[in-house]
Coordinates of C-alpha atoms in Angstrom, one line a residue:
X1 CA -92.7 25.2 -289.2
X2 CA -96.4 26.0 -288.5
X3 CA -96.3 28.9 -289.4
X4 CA -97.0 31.5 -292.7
X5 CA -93.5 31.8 -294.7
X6 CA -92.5 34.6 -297.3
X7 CA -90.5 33.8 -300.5
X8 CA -89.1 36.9 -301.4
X9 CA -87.1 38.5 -304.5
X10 CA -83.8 40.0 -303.1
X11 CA -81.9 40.5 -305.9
X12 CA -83.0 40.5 -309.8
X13 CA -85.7 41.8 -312.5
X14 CA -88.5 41.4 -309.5
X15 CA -86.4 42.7 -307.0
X16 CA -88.8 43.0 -303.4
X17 CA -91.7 41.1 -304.7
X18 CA -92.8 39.0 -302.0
X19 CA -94.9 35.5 -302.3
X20 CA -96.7 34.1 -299.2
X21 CA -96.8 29.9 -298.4
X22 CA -99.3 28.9 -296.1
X23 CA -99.1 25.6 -293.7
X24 CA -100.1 23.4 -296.1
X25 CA -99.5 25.3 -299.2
X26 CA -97.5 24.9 -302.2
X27 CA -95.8 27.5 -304.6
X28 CA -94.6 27.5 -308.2
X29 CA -91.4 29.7 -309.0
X30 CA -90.7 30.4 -312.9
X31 CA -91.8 32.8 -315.6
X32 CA -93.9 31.1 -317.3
X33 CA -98.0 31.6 -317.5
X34 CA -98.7 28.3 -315.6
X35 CA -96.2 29.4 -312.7
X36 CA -97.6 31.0 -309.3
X37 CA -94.6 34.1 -309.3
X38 CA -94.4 34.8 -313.5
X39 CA -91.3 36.4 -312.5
X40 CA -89.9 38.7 -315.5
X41 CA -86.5 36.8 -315.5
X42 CA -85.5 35.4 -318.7
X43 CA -82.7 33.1 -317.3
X44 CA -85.1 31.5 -315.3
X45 CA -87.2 28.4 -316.9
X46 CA -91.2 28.5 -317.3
X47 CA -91.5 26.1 -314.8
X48 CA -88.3 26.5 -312.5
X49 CA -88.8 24.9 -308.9
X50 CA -92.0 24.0 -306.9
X51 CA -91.5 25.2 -302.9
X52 CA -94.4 23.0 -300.3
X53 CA -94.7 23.4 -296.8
X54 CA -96.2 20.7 -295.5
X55 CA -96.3 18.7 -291.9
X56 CA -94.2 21.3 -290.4
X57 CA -91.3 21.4 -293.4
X58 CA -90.2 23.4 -296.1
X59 CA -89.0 21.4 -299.3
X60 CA -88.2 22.8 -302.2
X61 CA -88.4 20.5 -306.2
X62 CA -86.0 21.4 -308.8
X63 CA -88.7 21.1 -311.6
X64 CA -86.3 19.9 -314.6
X65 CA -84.8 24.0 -315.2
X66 CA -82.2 24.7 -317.4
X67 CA -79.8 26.6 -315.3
X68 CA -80.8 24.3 -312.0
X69 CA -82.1 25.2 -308.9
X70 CA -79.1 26.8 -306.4
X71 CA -79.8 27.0 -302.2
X72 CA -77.1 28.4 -300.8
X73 CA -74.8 27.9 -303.4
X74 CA -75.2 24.4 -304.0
X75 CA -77.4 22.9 -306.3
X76 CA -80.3 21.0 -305.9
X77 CA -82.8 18.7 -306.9
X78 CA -84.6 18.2 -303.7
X79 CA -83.9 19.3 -300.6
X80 CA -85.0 20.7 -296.9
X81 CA -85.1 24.4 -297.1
X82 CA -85.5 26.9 -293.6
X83 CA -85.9 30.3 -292.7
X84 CA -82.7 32.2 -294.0
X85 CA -81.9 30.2 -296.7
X86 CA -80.8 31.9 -299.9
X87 CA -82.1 30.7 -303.4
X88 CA -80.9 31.3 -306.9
X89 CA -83.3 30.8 -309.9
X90 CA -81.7 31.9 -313.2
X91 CA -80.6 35.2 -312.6
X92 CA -83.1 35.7 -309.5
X93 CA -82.1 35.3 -305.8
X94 CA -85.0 34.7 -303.3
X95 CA -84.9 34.5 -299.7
X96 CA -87.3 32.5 -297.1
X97 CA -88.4 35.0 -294.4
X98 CA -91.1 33.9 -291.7
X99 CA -93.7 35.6 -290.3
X100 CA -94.0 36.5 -286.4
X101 CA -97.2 35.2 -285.6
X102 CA -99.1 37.3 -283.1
X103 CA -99.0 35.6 -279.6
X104 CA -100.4 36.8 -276.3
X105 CA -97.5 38.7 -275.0
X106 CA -96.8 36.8 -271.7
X107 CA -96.5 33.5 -273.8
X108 CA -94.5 35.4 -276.9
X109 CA -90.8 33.9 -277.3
X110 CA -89.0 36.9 -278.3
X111 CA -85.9 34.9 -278.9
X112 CA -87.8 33.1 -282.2
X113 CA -88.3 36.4 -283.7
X114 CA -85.4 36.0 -285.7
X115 CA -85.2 35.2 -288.9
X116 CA -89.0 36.9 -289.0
X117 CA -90.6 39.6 -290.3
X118 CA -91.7 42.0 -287.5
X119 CA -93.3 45.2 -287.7
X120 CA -91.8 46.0 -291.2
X121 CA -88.5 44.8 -290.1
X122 CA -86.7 41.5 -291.4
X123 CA -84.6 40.2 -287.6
X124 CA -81.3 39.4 -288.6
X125 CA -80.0 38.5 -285.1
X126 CA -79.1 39.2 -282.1
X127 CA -77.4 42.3 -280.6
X128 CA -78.2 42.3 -276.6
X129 CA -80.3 41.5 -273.9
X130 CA -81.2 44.2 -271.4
X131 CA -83.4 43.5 -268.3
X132 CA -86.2 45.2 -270.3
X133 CA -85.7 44.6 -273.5
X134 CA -83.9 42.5 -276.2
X135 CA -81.9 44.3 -279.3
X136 CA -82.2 43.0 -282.4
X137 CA -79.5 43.5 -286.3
X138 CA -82.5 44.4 -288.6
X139 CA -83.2 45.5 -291.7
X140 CA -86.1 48.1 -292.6
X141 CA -87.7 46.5 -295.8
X142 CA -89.5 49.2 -296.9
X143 CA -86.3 51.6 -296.5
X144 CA -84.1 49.6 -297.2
X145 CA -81.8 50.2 -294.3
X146 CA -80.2 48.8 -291.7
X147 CA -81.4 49.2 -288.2
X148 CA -80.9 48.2 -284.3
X149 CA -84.7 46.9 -283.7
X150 CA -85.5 46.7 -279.7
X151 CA -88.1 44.6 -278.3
X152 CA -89.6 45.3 -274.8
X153 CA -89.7 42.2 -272.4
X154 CA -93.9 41.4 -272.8
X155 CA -93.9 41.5 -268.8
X156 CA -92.2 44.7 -268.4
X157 CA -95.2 46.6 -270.6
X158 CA -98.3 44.1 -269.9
X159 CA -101.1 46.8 -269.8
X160 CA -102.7 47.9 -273.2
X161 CA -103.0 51.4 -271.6
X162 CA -99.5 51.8 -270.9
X163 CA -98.4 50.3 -274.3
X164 CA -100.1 52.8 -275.8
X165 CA -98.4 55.4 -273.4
X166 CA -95.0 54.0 -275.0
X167 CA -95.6 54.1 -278.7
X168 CA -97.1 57.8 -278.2
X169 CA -94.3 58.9 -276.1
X170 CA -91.8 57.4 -278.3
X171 CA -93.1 58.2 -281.6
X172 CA -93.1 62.4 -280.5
X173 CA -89.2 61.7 -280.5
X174 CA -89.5 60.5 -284.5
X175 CA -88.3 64.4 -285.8
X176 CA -85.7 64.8 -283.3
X177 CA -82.5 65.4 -285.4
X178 CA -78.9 65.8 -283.2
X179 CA -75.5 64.3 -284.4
X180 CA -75.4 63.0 -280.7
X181 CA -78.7 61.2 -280.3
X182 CA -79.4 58.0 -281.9
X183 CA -81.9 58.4 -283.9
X184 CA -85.4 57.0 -284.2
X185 CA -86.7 55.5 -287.4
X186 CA -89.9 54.0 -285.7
X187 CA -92.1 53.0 -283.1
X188 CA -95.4 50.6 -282.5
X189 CA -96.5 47.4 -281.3
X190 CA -96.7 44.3 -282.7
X191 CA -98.2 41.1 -281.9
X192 CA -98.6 42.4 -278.3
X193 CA -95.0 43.9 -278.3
X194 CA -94.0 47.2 -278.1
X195 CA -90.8 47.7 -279.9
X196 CA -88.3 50.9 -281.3
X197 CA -86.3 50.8 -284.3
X198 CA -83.4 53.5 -284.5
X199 CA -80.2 53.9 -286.3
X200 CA -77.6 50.7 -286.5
X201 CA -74.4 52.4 -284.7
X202 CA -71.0 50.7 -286.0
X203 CA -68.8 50.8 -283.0
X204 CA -68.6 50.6 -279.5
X205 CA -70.5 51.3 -275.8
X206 CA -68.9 52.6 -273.5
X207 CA -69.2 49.9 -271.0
X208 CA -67.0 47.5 -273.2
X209 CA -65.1 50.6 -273.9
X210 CA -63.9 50.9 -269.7
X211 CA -63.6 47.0 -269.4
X212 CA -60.7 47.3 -272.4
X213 CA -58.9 49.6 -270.4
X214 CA -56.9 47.0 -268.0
X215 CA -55.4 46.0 -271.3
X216 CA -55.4 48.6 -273.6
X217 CA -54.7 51.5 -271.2
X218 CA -56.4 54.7 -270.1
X219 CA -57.8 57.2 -272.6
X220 CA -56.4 60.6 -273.2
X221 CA -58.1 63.2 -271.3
X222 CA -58.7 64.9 -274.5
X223 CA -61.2 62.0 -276.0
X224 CA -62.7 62.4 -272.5
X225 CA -63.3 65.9 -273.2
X226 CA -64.7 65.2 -276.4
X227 CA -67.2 62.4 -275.5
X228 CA -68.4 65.0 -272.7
X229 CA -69.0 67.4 -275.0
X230 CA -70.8 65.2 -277.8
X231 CA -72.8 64.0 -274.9
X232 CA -73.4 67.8 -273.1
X233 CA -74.5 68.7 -276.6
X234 CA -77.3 65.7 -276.7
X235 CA -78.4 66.6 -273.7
X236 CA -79.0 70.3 -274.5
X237 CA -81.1 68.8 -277.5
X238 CA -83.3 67.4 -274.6
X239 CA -83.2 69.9 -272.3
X240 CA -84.7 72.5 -274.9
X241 CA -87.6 69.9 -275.5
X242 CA -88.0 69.4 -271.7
X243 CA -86.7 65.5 -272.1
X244 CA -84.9 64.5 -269.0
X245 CA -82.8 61.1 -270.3
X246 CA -82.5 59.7 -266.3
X247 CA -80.0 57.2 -267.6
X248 CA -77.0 58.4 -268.8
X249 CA -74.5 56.0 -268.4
X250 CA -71.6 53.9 -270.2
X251 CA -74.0 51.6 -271.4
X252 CA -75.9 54.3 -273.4
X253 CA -73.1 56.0 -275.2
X254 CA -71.8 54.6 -277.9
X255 CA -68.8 56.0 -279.9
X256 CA -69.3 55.0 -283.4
X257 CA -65.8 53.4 -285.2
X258 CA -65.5 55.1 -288.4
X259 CA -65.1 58.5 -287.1
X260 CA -65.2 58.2 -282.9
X261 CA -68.1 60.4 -282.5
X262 CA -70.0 59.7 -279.7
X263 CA -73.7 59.4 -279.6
X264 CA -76.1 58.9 -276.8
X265 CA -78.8 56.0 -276.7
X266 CA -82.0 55.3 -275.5
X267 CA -83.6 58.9 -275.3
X268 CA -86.4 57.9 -276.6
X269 CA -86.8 54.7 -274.1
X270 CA -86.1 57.4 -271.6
X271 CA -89.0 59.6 -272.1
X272 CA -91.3 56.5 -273.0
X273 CA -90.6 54.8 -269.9
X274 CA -89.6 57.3 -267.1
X275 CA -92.4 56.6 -264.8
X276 CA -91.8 52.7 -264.7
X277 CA -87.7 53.1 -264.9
X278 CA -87.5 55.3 -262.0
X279 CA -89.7 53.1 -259.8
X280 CA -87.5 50.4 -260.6
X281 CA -84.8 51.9 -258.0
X282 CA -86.9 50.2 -255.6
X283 CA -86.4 46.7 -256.6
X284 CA -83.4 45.0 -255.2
X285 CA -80.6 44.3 -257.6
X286 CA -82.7 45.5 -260.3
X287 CA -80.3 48.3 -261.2
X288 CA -77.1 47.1 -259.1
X289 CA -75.1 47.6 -262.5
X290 CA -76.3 51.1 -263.0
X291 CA -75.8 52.1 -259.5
X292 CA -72.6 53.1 -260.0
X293 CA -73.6 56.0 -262.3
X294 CA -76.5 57.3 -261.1
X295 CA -76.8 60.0 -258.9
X296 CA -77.8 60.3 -255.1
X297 CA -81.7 61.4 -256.3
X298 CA -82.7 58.8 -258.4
X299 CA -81.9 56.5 -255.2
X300 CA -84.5 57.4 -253.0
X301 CA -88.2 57.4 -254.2
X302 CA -88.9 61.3 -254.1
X303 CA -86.0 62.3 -255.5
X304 CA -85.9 65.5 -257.8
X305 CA -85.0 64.6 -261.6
X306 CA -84.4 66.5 -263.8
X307 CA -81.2 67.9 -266.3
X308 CA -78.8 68.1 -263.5
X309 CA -79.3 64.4 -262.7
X310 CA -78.3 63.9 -266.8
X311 CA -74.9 66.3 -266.2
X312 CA -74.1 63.8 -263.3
X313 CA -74.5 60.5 -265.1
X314 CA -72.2 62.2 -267.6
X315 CA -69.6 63.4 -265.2
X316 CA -69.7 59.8 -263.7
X317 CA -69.0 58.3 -267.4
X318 CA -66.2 60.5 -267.5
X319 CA -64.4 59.6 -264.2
X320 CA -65.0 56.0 -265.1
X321 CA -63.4 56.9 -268.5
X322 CA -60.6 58.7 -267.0
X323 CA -59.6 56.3 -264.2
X324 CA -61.1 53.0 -265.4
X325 CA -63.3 52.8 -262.6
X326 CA -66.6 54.4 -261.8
X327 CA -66.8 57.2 -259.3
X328 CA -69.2 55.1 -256.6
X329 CA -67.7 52.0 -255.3
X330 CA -68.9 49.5 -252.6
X331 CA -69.3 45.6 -252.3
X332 CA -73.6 44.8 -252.3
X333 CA -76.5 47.1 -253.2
X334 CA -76.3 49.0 -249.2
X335 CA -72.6 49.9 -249.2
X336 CA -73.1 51.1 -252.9
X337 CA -76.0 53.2 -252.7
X338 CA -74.1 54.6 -249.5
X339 CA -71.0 55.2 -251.2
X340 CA -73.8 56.8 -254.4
X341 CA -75.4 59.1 -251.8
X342 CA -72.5 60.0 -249.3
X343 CA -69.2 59.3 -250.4
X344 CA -66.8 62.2 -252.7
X345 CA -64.6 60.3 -255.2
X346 CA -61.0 61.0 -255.3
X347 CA -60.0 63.3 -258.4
X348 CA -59.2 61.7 -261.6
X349 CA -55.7 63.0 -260.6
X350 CA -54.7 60.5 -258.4
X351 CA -55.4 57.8 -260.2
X352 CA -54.5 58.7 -263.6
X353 CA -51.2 61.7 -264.5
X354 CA -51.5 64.7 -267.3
X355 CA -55.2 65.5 -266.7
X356 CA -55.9 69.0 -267.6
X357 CA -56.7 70.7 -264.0
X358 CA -59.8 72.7 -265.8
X359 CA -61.0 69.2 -267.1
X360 CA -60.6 67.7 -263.6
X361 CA -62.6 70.4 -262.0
X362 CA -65.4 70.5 -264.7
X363 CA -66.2 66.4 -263.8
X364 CA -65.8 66.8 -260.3
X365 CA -68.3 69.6 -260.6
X366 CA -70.3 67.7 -262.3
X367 CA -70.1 64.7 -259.6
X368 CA -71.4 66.9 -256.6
X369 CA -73.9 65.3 -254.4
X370 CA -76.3 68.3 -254.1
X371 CA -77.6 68.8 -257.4
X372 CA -77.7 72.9 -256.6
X373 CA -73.6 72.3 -256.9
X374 CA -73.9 71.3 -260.7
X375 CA -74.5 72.4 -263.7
X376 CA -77.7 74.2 -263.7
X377 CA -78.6 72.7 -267.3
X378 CA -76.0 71.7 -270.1
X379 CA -75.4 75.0 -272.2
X380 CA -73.2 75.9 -269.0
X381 CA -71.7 72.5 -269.1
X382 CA -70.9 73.4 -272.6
X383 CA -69.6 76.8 -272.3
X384 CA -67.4 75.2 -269.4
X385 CA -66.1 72.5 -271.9
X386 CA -65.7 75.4 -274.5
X387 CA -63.5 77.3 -272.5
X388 CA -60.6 75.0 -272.2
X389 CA -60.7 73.8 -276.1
X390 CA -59.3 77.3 -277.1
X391 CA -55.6 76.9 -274.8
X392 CA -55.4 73.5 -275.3
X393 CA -56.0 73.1 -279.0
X394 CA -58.8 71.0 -278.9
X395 CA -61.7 70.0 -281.1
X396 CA -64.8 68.3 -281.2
X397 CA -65.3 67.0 -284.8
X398 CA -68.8 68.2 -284.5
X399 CA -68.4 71.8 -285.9
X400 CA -71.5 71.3 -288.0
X401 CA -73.6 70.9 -284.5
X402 CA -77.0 71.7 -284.6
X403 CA -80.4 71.0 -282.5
X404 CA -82.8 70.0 -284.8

């Protein structure tokens, strides 16, 4: 490794004290006066291990301690050390971070971010790869949290301009508080990336959600009625602030495990990256995944968006969640945006028994092609919703709802 490493204290007396090794360089661990760290440990020797990084390796020298010198739970007395690895001094445990070196952005690996510390965030690993952007397990160091840390693709944000268009426009969503919205913790560039950091959500999108349900069965209209008005609720959180999301979809609702809340993603990429996301309609196959949620307007290049384009992507996550299948079907991207512009799906009814008629005819409504047919914005959509929770005993877990 060529690069800058971190020892740091993750556990003892010293807790989050941090020790930087240079290429080249060479580090002292023990309490004692002649030591580099003089960590306040008294179960650690004077003089407890010596760390180099030399010719591109990491070795670490048990230097004669008392207790011995423990990497990864085994002891040593010398041995090849890497980024990850775990060591126990005494009653100390420090950790080998790395340090993302700053890169010119079209020759950046974002892949070998992991394992690194990057824009206050240790990368744990990896969550998923989007055609814009990769998802990181982090861990805020300073907050000592948890987080979901995205990375945008260096060629999908090249110009300095417009990456500083994206960390403004993203960091204006930092105070936006709705059970419903993933929240943002931060937002910046680093090392010619732009990247987001928002709340680490334990459960499920929706997307994996729908492909389940060959085996596992249709969903109850009822949790269909409750995702739509978690989501209907989120959206009135951006409506009020004039935030259109544009890509409301299965992949951007999750429904966290613990409690099955559900809580829509990516608002924040939405109103960071509108311009560049819509144009993107125009490239071939760019979007052929999406394509089956979006509605006709964002398919031709002078389409209206606005909140009524959200209700639809909605209404088309709920008819894929009722039926199993999305509401626009059609083999290749010309059939699909035909069947997307033209074509009226069948009601839920006739694919899947017992949905609640009111239900059906809220998501239909929600699917028409003419966005003057919809919703006008989503406090209808949620009186709508409301209506039917009262005769058919339902509720939405989210009594404590709020726009904040």
């Amino acid at each position: 490794m060529s690069e800058t490493i971190r020892l740091k204290v993750v556990q003892g007396t010293d807790k989050d004290r941090t020790f930087e090794i240079p290429p080249g360089g060479s580090l002292l661990v023990g309490r004692g006066d002649a030591s580099d760290t003089q960590i306040k440990d008294p179960a650690m020797s004077r003089a407890h291990f010596r760390i180099n990084h030399q010719d591109g390796e990491i070795l670490i020298q048990d230097q004669n301690s008392a207790s011995g010198t423990i990497l990864n739970g085994s002891p040593v007395t010398t041995a090849r050390v890497k980024v990850g690895d775990t060591i126990r001094a005494g009653d100390t445990f420090l950790a080998i971070h790395g340090l993302a070196a700053a890169a010119p952005a079209g020759r950046r690996n974002i892949a070998n971010l992991i394992g690194t510390e990057f824009g206050g965030f240790q990368v744990d690993s990896l969550l998923a790869k989007g055609s814009e952007s990769i998802v990181f397990q982090a861990h805020e160091i300073k907050k000592d949290r948890p987080a979901a840390l995205k990375v945008m693709l260096p060629q999908f944000i090249q110009d300095p301009q417009q990456q500083e268009r994206f960390v403004r426009a993203m960091k204006t969503m930092l105070n936006v508080r709705d059970p419903h919205i993933v929240e943002l913790y931060a937002a910046g560039k680093s090392g010619g990336l732009c990247y987001s950091a928002m709340e680490l959500i334990e459960g499920d999108n929706l997307d994996k959600l729908i492909e389940r349900m060959g085996v596992d069965g249709l969903l109850d209209w009822s949790e269909v009625w409750r995702c739509a008005i978690h989501i209907a609720r989120a959206l009135e959180t951006g409506y009020l602030r004039d935030i259109v999301h544009r890509n409301v979809t299965p992949t951007n609702i999750i429904r966290r495990r613990s409690d099955k809340v559900f809580k829509l993603a990516d608002f924040q990429l939405a109103k960071a990256m509108s311009g560049a996301l819509a144009k993107q309609i125009t490239e071939p196959g760019q979007l052929l995944g999406e394509l089956h949620y979006l509605p006709p307007e964002r398919t031709v290049d002078d389409g209206l968006v606005d909140s009524r384009s959200d209700i639809y992507g909605l209404g088309a996550t709920c008819y894929a969640l009722l039926t199993g299948n999305p509401p626009a079907q059609g083999e290749g991207l010309v059939n699909l945006l035909k069947s997307v512009r033209e074509q009226v799906p069948e009601p839920p009814s006739t694919v899947a028994k017992n949905i609640n008629p009111e239900f059906e005819s809220i998501v239909m409504k929600m699917l028409a092609k003419n966005p003057d047919d919809r919703y006008r914005k989503p406090a209808e959509l949620i009186v709508a919703l409301e209506s039917i929770s009262k005769s058919n005993r339902l509720e939405a877990d989210a009594a404590d709802w709020w726009v904040g």
